[in-house]
Structures are given as C-alpha cells and as structure tokens.
CSV table of C-alpha atoms in Angstrom, one decimal:
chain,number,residue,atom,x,y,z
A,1085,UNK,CA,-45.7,-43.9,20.0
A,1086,UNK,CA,-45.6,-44.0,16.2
A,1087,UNK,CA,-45.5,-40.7,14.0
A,1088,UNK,CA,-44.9,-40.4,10.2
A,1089,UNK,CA,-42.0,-37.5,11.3
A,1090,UNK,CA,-40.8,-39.4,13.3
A,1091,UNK,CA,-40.7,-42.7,10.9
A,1092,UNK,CA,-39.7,-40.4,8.1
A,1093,UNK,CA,-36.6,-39.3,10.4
A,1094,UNK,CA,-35.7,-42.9,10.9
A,1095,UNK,CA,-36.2,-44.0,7.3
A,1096,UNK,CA,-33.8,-41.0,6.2
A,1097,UNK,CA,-31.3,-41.9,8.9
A,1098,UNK,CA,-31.4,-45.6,7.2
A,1099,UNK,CA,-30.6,-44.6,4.2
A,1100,UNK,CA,-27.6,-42.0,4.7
A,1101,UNK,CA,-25.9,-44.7,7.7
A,1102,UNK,CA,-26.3,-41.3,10.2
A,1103,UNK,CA,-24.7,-39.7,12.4
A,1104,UNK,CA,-22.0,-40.5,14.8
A,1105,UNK,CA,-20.5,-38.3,17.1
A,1106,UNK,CA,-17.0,-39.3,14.9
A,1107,UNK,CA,-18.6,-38.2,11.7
A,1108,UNK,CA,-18.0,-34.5,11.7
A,1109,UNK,CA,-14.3,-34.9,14.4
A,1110,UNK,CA,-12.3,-31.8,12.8
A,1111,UNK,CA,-15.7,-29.1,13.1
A,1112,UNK,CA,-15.2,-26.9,15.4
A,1113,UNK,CA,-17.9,-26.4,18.1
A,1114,UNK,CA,-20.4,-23.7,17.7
A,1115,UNK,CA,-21.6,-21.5,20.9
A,1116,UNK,CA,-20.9,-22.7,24.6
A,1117,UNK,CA,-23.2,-24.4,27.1
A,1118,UNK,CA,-23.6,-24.0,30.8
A,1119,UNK,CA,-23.8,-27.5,32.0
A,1120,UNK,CA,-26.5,-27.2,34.9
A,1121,UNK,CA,-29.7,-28.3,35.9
A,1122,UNK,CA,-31.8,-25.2,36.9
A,1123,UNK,CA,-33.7,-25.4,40.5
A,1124,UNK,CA,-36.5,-23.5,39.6
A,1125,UNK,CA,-39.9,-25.5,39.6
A,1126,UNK,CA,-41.1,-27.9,36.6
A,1127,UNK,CA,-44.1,-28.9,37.4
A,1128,UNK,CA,-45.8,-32.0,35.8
A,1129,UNK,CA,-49.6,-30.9,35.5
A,1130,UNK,CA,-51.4,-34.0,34.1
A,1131,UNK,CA,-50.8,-37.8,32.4
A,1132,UNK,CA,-52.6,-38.9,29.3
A,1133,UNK,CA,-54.5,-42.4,29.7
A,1134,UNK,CA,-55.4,-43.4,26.4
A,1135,UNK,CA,-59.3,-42.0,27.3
A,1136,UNK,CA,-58.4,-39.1,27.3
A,1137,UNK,CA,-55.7,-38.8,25.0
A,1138,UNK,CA,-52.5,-40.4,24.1
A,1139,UNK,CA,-49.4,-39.1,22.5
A,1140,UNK,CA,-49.2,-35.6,22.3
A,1141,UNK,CA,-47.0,-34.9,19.1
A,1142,UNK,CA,-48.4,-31.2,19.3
A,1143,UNK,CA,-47.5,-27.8,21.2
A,1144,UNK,CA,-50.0,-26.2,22.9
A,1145,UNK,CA,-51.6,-22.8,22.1
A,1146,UNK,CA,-53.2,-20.5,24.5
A,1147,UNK,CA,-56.7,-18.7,23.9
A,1148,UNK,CA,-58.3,-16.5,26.7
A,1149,UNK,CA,-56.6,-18.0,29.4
A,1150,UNK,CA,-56.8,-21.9,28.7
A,1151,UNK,CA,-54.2,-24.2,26.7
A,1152,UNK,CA,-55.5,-26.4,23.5
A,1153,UNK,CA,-53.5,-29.0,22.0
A,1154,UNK,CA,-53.8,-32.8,20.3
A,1155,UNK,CA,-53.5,-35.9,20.9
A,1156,UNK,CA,-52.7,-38.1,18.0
A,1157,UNK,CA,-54.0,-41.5,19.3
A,1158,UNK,CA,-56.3,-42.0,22.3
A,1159,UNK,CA,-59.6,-40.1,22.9
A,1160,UNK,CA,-62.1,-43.1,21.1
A,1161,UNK,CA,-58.5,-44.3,19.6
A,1162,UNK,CA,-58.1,-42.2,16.6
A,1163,UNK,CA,-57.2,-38.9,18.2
A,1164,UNK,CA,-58.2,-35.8,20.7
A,1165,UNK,CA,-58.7,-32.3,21.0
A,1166,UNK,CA,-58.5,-31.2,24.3
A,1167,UNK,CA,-58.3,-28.1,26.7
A,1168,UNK,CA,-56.7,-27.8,30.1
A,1169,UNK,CA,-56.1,-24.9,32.3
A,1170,UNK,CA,-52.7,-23.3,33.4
A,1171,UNK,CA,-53.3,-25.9,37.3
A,1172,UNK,CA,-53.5,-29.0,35.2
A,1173,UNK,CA,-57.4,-29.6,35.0
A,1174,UNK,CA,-58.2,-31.2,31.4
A,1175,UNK,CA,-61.4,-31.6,29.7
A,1176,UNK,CA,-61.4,-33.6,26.1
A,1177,UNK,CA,-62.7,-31.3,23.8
A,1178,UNK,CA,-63.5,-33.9,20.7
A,1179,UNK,CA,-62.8,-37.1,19.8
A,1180,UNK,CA,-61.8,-38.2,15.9
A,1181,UNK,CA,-63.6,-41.1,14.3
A,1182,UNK,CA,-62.0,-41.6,11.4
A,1183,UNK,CA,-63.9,-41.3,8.0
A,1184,UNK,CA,-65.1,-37.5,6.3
A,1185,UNK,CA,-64.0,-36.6,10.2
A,1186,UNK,CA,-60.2,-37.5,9.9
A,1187,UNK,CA,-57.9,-38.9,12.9
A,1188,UNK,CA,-54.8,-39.0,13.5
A,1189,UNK,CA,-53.8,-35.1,14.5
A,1190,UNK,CA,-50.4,-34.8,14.7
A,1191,UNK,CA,-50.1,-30.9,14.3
A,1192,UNK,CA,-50.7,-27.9,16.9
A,1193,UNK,CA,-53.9,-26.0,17.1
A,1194,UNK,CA,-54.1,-22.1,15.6
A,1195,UNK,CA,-55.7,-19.2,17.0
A,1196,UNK,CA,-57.5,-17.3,14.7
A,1197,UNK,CA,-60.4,-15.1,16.1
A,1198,UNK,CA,-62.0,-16.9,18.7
A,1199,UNK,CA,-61.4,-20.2,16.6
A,1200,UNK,CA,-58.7,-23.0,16.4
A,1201,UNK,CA,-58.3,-24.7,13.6
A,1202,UNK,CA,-55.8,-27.9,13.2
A,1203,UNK,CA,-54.7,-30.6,10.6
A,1204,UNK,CA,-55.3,-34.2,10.9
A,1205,UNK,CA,-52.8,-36.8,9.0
A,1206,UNK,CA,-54.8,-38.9,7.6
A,1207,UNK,CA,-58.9,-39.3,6.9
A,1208,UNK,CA,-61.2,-36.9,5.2
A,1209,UNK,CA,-63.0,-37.8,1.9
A,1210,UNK,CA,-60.1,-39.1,0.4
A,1211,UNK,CA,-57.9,-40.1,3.3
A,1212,UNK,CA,-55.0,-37.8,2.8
A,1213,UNK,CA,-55.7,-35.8,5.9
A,1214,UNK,CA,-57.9,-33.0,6.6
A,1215,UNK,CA,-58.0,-29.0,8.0
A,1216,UNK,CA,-60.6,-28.9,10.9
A,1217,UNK,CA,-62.0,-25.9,12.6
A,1218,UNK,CA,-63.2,-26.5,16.1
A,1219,UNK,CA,-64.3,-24.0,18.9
A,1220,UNK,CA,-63.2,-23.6,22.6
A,1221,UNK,CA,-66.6,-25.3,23.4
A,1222,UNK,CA,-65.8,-28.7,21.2
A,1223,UNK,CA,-67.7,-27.7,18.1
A,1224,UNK,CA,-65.9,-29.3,15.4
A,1225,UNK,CA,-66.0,-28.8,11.6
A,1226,UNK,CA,-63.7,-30.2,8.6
A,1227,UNK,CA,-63.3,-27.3,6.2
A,1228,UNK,CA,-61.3,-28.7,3.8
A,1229,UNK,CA,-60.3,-32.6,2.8
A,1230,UNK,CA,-56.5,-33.2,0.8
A,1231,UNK,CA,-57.1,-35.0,-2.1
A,1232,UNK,CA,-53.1,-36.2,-2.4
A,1233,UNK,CA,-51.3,-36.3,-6.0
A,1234,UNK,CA,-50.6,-32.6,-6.8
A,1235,UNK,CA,-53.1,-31.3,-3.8
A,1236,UNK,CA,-51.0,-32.9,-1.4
A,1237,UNK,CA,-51.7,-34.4,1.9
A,1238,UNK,CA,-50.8,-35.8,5.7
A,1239,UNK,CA,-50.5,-32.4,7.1
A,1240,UNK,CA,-47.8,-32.2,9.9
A,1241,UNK,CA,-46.9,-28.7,10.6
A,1242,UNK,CA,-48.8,-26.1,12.4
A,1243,UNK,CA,-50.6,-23.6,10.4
A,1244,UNK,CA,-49.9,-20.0,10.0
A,1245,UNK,CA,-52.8,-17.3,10.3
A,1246,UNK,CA,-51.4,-14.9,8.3
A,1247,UNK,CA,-53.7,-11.9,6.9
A,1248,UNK,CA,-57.4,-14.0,7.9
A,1249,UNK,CA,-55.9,-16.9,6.1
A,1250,UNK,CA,-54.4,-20.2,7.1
A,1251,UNK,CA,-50.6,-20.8,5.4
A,1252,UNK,CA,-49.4,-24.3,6.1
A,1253,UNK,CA,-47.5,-27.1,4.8
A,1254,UNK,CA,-48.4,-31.5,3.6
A,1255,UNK,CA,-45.4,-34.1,3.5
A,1256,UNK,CA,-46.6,-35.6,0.7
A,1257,UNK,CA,-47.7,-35.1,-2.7
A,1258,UNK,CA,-46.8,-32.4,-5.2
A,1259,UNK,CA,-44.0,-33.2,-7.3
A,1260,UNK,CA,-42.0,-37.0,-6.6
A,1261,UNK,CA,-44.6,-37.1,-3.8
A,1262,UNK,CA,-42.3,-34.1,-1.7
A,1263,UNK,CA,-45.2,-32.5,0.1
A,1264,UNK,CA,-46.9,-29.0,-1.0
A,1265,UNK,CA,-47.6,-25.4,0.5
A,1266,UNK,CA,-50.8,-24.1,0.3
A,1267,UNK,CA,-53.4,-21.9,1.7
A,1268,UNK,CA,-57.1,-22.2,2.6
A,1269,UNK,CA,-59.5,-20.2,3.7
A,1270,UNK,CA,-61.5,-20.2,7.4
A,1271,UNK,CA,-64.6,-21.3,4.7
A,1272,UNK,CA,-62.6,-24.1,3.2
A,1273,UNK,CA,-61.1,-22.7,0.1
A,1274,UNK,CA,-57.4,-23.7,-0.6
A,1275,UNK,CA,-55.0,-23.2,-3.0
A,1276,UNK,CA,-52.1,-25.0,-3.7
A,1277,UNK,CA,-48.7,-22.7,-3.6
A,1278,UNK,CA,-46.0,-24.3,-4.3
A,1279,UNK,CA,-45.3,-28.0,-5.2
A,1280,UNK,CA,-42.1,-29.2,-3.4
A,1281,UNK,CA,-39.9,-32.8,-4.5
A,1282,UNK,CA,-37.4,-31.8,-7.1
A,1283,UNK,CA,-33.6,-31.6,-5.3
A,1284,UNK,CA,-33.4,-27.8,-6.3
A,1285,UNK,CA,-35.6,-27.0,-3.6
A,1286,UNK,CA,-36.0,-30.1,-0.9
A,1287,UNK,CA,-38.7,-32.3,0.0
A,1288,UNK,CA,-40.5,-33.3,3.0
A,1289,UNK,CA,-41.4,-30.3,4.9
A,1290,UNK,CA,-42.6,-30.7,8.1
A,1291,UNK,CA,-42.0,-27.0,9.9
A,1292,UNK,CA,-44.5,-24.0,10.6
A,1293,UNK,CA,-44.0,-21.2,8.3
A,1294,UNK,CA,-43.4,-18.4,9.4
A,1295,UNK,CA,-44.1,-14.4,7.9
A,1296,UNK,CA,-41.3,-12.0,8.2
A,1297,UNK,CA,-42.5,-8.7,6.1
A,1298,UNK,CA,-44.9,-10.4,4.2
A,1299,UNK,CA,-43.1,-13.8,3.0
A,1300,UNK,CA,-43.1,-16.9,4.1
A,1301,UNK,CA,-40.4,-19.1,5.6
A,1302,UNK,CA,-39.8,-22.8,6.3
A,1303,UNK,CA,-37.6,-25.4,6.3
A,1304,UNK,CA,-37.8,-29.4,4.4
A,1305,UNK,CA,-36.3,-32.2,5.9
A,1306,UNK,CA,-34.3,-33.9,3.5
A,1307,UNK,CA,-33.3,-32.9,-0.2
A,1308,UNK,CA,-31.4,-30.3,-1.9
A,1309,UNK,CA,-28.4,-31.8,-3.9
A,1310,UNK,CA,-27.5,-33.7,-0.6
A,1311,UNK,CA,-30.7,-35.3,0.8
A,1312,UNK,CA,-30.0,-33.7,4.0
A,1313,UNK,CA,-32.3,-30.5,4.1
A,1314,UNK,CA,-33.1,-26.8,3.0
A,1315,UNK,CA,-34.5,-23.4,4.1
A,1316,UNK,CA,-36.6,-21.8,1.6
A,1317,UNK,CA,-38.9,-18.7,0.8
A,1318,UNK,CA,-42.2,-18.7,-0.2
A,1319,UNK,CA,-44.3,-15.2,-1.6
A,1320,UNK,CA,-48.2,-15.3,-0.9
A,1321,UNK,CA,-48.5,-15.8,-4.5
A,1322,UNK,CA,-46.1,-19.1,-4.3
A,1323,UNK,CA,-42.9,-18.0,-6.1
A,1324,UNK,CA,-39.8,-20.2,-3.9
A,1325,UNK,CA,-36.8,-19.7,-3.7
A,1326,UNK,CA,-34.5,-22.2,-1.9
A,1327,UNK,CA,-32.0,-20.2,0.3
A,1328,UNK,CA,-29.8,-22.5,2.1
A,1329,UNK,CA,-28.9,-26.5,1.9
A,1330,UNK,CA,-27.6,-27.9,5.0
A,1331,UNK,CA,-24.6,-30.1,4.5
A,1332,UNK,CA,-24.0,-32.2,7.5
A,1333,UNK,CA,-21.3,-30.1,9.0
A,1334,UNK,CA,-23.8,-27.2,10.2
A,1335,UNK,CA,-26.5,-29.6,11.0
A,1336,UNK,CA,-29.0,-31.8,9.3
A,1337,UNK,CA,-32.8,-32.9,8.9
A,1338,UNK,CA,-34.1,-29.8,10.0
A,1339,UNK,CA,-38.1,-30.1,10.9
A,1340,UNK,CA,-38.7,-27.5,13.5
A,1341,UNK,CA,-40.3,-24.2,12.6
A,1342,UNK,CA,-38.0,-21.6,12.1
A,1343,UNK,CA,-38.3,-18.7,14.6
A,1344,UNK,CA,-37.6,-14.9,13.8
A,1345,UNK,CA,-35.7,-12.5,15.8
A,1346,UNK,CA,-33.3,-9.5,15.3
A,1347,UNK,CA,-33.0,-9.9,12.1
A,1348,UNK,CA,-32.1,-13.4,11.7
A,1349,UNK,CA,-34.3,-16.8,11.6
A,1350,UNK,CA,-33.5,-19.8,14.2
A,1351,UNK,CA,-34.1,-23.5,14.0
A,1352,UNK,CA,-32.9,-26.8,15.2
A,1353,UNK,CA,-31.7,-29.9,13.0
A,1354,UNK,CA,-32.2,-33.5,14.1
A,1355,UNK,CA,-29.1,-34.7,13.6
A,1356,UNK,CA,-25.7,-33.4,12.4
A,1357,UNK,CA,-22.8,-30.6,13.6
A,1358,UNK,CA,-20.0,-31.3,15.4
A,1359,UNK,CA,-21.3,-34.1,17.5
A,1360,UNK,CA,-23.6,-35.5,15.3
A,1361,UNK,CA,-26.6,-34.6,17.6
A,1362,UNK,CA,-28.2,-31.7,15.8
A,1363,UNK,CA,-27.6,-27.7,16.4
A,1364,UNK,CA,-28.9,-24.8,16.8
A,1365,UNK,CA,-28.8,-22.4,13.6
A,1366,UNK,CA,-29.5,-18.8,12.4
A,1367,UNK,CA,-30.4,-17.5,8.8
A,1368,UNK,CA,-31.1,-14.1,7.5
A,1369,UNK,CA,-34.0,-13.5,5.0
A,1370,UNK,CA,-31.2,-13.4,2.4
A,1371,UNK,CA,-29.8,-16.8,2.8
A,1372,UNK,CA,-26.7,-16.2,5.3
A,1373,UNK,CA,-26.6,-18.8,7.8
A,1374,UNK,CA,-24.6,-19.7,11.1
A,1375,UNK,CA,-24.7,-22.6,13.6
A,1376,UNK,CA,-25.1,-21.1,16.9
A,1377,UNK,CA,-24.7,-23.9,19.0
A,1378,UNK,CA,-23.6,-28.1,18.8
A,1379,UNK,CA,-25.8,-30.3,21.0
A,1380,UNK,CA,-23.1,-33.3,22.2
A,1381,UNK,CA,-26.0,-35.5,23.8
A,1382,UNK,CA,-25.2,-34.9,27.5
A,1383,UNK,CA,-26.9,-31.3,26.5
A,1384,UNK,CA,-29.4,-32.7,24.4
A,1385,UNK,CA,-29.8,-34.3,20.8
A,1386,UNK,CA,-32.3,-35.0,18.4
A,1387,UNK,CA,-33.7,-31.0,18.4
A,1388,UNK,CA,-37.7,-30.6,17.3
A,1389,UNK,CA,-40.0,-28.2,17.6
A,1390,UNK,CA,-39.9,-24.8,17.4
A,1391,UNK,CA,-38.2,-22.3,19.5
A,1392,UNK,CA,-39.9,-19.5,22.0
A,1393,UNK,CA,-38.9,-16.2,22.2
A,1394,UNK,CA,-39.2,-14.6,25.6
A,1395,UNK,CA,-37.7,-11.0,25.8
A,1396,UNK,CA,-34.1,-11.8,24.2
A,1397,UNK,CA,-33.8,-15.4,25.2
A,1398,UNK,CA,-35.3,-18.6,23.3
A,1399,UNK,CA,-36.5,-21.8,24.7
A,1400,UNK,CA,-36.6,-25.3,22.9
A,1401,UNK,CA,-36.2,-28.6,24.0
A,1402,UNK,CA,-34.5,-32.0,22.3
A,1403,UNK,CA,-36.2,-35.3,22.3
A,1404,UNK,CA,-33.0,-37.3,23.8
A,1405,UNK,CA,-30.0,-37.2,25.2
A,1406,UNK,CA,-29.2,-35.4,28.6
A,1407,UNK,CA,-29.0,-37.6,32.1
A,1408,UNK,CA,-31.7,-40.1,31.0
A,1409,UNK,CA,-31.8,-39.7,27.2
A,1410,UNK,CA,-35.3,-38.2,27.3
A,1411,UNK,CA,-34.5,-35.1,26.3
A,1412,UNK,CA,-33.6,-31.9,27.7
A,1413,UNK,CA,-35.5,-28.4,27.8
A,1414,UNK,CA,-33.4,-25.9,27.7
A,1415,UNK,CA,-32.4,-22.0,26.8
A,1416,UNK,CA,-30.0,-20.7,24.3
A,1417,UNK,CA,-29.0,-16.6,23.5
A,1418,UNK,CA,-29.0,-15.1,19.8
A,1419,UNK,CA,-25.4,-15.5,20.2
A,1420,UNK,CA,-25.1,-19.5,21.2
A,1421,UNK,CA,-24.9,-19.5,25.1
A,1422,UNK,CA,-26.8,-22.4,25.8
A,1423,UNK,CA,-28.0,-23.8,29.2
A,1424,UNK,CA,-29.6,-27.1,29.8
A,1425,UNK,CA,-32.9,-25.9,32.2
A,1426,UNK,CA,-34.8,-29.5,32.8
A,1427,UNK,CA,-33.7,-33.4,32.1
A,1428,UNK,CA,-36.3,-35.4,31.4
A,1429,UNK,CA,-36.4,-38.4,33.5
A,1430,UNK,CA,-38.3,-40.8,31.6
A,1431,UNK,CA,-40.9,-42.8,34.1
A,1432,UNK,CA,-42.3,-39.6,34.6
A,1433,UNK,CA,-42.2,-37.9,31.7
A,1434,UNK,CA,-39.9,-38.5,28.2
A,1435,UNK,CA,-39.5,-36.7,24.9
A,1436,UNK,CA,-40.7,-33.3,24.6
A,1437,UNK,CA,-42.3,-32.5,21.8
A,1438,UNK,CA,-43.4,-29.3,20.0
A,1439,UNK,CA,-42.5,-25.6,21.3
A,1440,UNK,CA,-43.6,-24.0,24.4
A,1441,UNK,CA,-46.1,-20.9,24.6
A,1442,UNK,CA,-45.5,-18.4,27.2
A,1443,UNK,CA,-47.5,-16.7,29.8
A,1444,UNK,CA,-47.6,-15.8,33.4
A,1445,UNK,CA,-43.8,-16.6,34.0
A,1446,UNK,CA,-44.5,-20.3,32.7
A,1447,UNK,CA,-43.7,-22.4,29.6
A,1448,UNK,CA,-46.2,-25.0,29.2
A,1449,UNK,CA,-44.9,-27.7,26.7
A,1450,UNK,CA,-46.2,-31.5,26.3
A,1451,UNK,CA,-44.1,-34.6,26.2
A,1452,UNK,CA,-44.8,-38.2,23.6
A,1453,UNK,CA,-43.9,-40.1,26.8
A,1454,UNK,CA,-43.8,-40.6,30.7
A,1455,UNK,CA,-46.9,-40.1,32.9
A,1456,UNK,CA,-46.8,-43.7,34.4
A,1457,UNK,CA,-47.4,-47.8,33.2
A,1458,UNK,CA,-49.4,-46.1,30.2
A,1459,UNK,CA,-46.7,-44.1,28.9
A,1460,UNK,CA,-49.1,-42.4,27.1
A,1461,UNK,CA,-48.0,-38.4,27.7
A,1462,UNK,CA,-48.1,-35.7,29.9
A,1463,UNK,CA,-48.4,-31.8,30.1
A,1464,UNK,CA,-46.0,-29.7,32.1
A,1465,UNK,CA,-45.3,-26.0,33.1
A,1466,UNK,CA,-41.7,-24.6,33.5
A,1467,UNK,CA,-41.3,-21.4,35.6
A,1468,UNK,CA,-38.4,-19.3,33.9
C-alpha cells in the first residue's frame, strides 16, 4: 500500500537511524493512559476490492447525510472517489485515468457549498498533481494543474475552505524542492503563498491548515535546524513565521493536521517522546508548546491524521502498535488522559488512516489495510 508520506517518513527515518524506545530513557512521560479496550460497538461497514477502490489514505467528510472519501489506487487502477452511507452501502463516485485527469488521490475531500473538491498526487498537464472539484452526483472537474519548480506540486494534505477559498498545502517544490502553501479559487485561480525548504522554517508539509482568527496554521515534517519538524503560521497574504521546532524529546515528524481547541492547537508526531513512538502535543498561537501524552506502542505508535473534537474530548488513532501492531483508535483529554478505545486486529482491518468525522453518536474513519485476502481497505463506524 505505497504512499509518498508514507515513503517520505521511511526515507527520513533512514537517514536520522530513528527511534528506539532507549533513545529518549531519562524523559519523563507526558499524560497517563487508561489501558482498556472499550466494549462499545465498532462496527466494520465495508472492504475495498480493488474495483471499487483500494487504499484509502484519506478521511472521510460528510455532506447531507452521506460520507465521501478517496481511494488512492483501485477504481480503473489509478484512484476513486466514492460515497457511502452511514449502513455501509458504497457507490464509486469516479474513477482517475491518469493524464489532464490526474490519479493518485491521496488527500480528503472538502465541503464547500454543495461541492467537494480534493487533490490528486500526481497527473494534470504537467504531472505534478492536480485540484479537482467533483459533485455528490460524480461530476468531476480539474480546476487547477501544479506545474512543480516554484508552483509546487504532489498535494497530500486536505484543503481548507476558508472565506470561499481553498488554502492547502504541496510536498514538493518551492525552495530546495520543500513543498509550498497556496490558495486557489473554486474557478481555478491559485496563488502561491509561501515557498517552504530553507531550515529556518521546515520542509515537507503534509498537514491540513487550519484558521484560528484569521491565520493559518500547519505543521512540516522534517527541517528546522534539526531535520525533525516545525509548526508554523501563515497570514492570508503568506507572511510565515515558524513557531516551534520539535527536537526529538517532545516528539518528532509531525504530519497530522493540527486541531484547535481552548486556546491551544493539538497534533500527533510519528515518532519520538519518551518511548520513541510519537506523542500527543499542544501549542498556543504564540509558539508555547507541551507534550500532552507519550504513546509506548502497547497504546499506539506511529500517530497520523488529525484529531476530532467531540464536546471536550478528541479522537485520533495511530497506525501501529497496540495488541496486533495495527494501530489503535483511541481518545485523549486537553489535559493528556488518554484511553486506548479499539485495537486493530489486522485480517480484518489494519492501519487507520486520516481523522474521524462525527455525527449521530458515530466516528466513521477508514483503514490502508484489512478487509480480507485483498487487503485492500475498509470503512468503519465507532459508537462513542
């Protein structure tokens, strides 16, 4: 189940000889854990079969009732848009060919109006990915083709409606090839906002934005002055400012989204903290950060995604480590209590992926593998 994240993860990992859990012995751990497997119902609602869809990378996004998401393989083998409804029932949506039409979608769908719109990695006019548009009927339109160099390209992260206009993110291109921020219109008109690769401000970023009082904030997964990752701010007119480099201690390789509540922004790291398996961290709009919570592997490792807020509790999952080493889903407080909800069993279903939207008491999420021989995906609800 390949993905440039994922291989840009592993190619980072090479080079700095990663983590151990003996790396970081003397740090002290951060928030507690409740080490339980909750009874209440997940529920496995469908598994991809290549025709329909293979690897999910993405989260899905609800619009009038149904769930939309992407595959990034599968469909007519370059990729698929597809709906599904809350009892499992899925209908593929549109299938990538490759070409002016892109393939490869890797990122999660946005609601804007009655309207998703998505990235894919690679294709377009140029084949650095594309910006697509497509309705809840299958009616699919690129709006806008990366050109790569200092336009930037292969798209990853979610976009951000934000003010009628789409805010997002490419992993590539700008400056030293460190990815780019930009904007673009619903009609196809982008704009380049910021060019990321130099240490000062990281490279590689792979997370939604998000708006808190009208400025942007994300994370990149490696760089800053020790290759290891940054969280920065971004102004609509693209001035940055790089607000906090992660340093191995308080986590590393940070490509989730960050997620705002009370005051304070929360993410997850890959890797890093004081087991070496990634944490949970908060960081104010000014820069202040704390880790809130050590994954040690039997709880999870290898955090992605973003995290949900429902009420005063957030949801997440990690894509290994608990009792099979497919990854947990589990819940954590503001204040680092963290409980382990689901383990992911493997044959069934392996590595969640992506965050988890919420409605009628459920958390639907996707994982990259399980659903049977084809090991191709599934989608599944979580009752909370």
């Amino acid at each position: 189940m390949p993905s440039r994240a994922c291989l840009l993860i592993i190619s980072l990992v090479a080079m700095s000889g990663c983590a151990s859990k003996a790396i970081f012995p003397n740090v002290p751990s951060a928030g507690s854990m409740i080490r339980m497997t909750s009874a209440k119902p997940f529920d496995s609602l469908f598994k991809f079969s290549g025709a329909n869809g293979k690897w999910p990378h993405s989260s899905l996004v609800a619009l009038n009732g149904t769930l939309y998401g992407t595959t990034s393989s599968g469909g007519l083998g370059l990729g698929n848009v597809f709906a599904i409804t809350p009892q499992g029932h899925e209908t593929s949506l549109h299938s990538f060919v490759g070409g002016n039409d892109g393939n490869d979608p890797e990122s999660s769908l946005t609601v804007l109006g009655d309207t998703l719109y998505g990235t894919t990695t690679a294709g377009g006019s140029s084949n650095y990915g594309t910006i697509f548009s497509i309705t809840p009927t299958g009616i699919e339109k690129v709006i806008y083709s990366f050109k790569g160099g200092s336009d930037g390209g292969e798209p990853q992260a979610q976009l951000l409606a934000f003010q009628g206009k789409l805010y997002g993110v490419s992993t590539v291109g700008g400056i030293s090839n460190g990815g780019t921020a930009f904007s673009v219109t619903t009609s196809g008109v982008e704009r380049v906002l910021h060019r990321f690769g130099s240490p000062r401000d990281g490279s590689g970023p792979v997370g939604r934005l998000t708006a808190v009082n009208g400025v942007l904030y994300g994370a990149t997964v490696t760089d800053g002055t020790r290759h290891t990752g940054t969280v920065y701010q971004l102004t609509l007119n693209g001035a940055e400012k790089k607000l906090f480099e992660f340093d191995g201690t308080n986590g590393y390789y940070p490509s989730s989204g960050l997620t705002y509540y009370n005051g304070g922004l929360f993410g997850l790291t890959q890797q890093g903290g004081a087991h070496g398996g990634g944490v949970v961290f908060r960081i104010t709009p000014s820069g202040s950060e704390r880790t809130i919570y050590s994954f040690d592997g039997s709880d999870g490792g290898g955090g992605g995604g973003n995290l949900t807020l429902v009420g005063h509790v957030l949801y997440g999952a990690t894509t290994n480590g608990g009792s099979a080493e497919e990854g947990v889903l589990f819940s954590i407080t503001p204040d680092g209590t963290e409980r382990v909800l689901h383990s992911f069993n493997g044959p069934d279903e392996g590595n969640p992926s992506g965050s988890f939207p919420y409605f009628d008491g459920k958390l639907y999420g996707t994982t990259l593998g399980g659903g049977g021989l084809s090991d191709d995906g599934t989608v599944f609800s979580f009752t909370i």
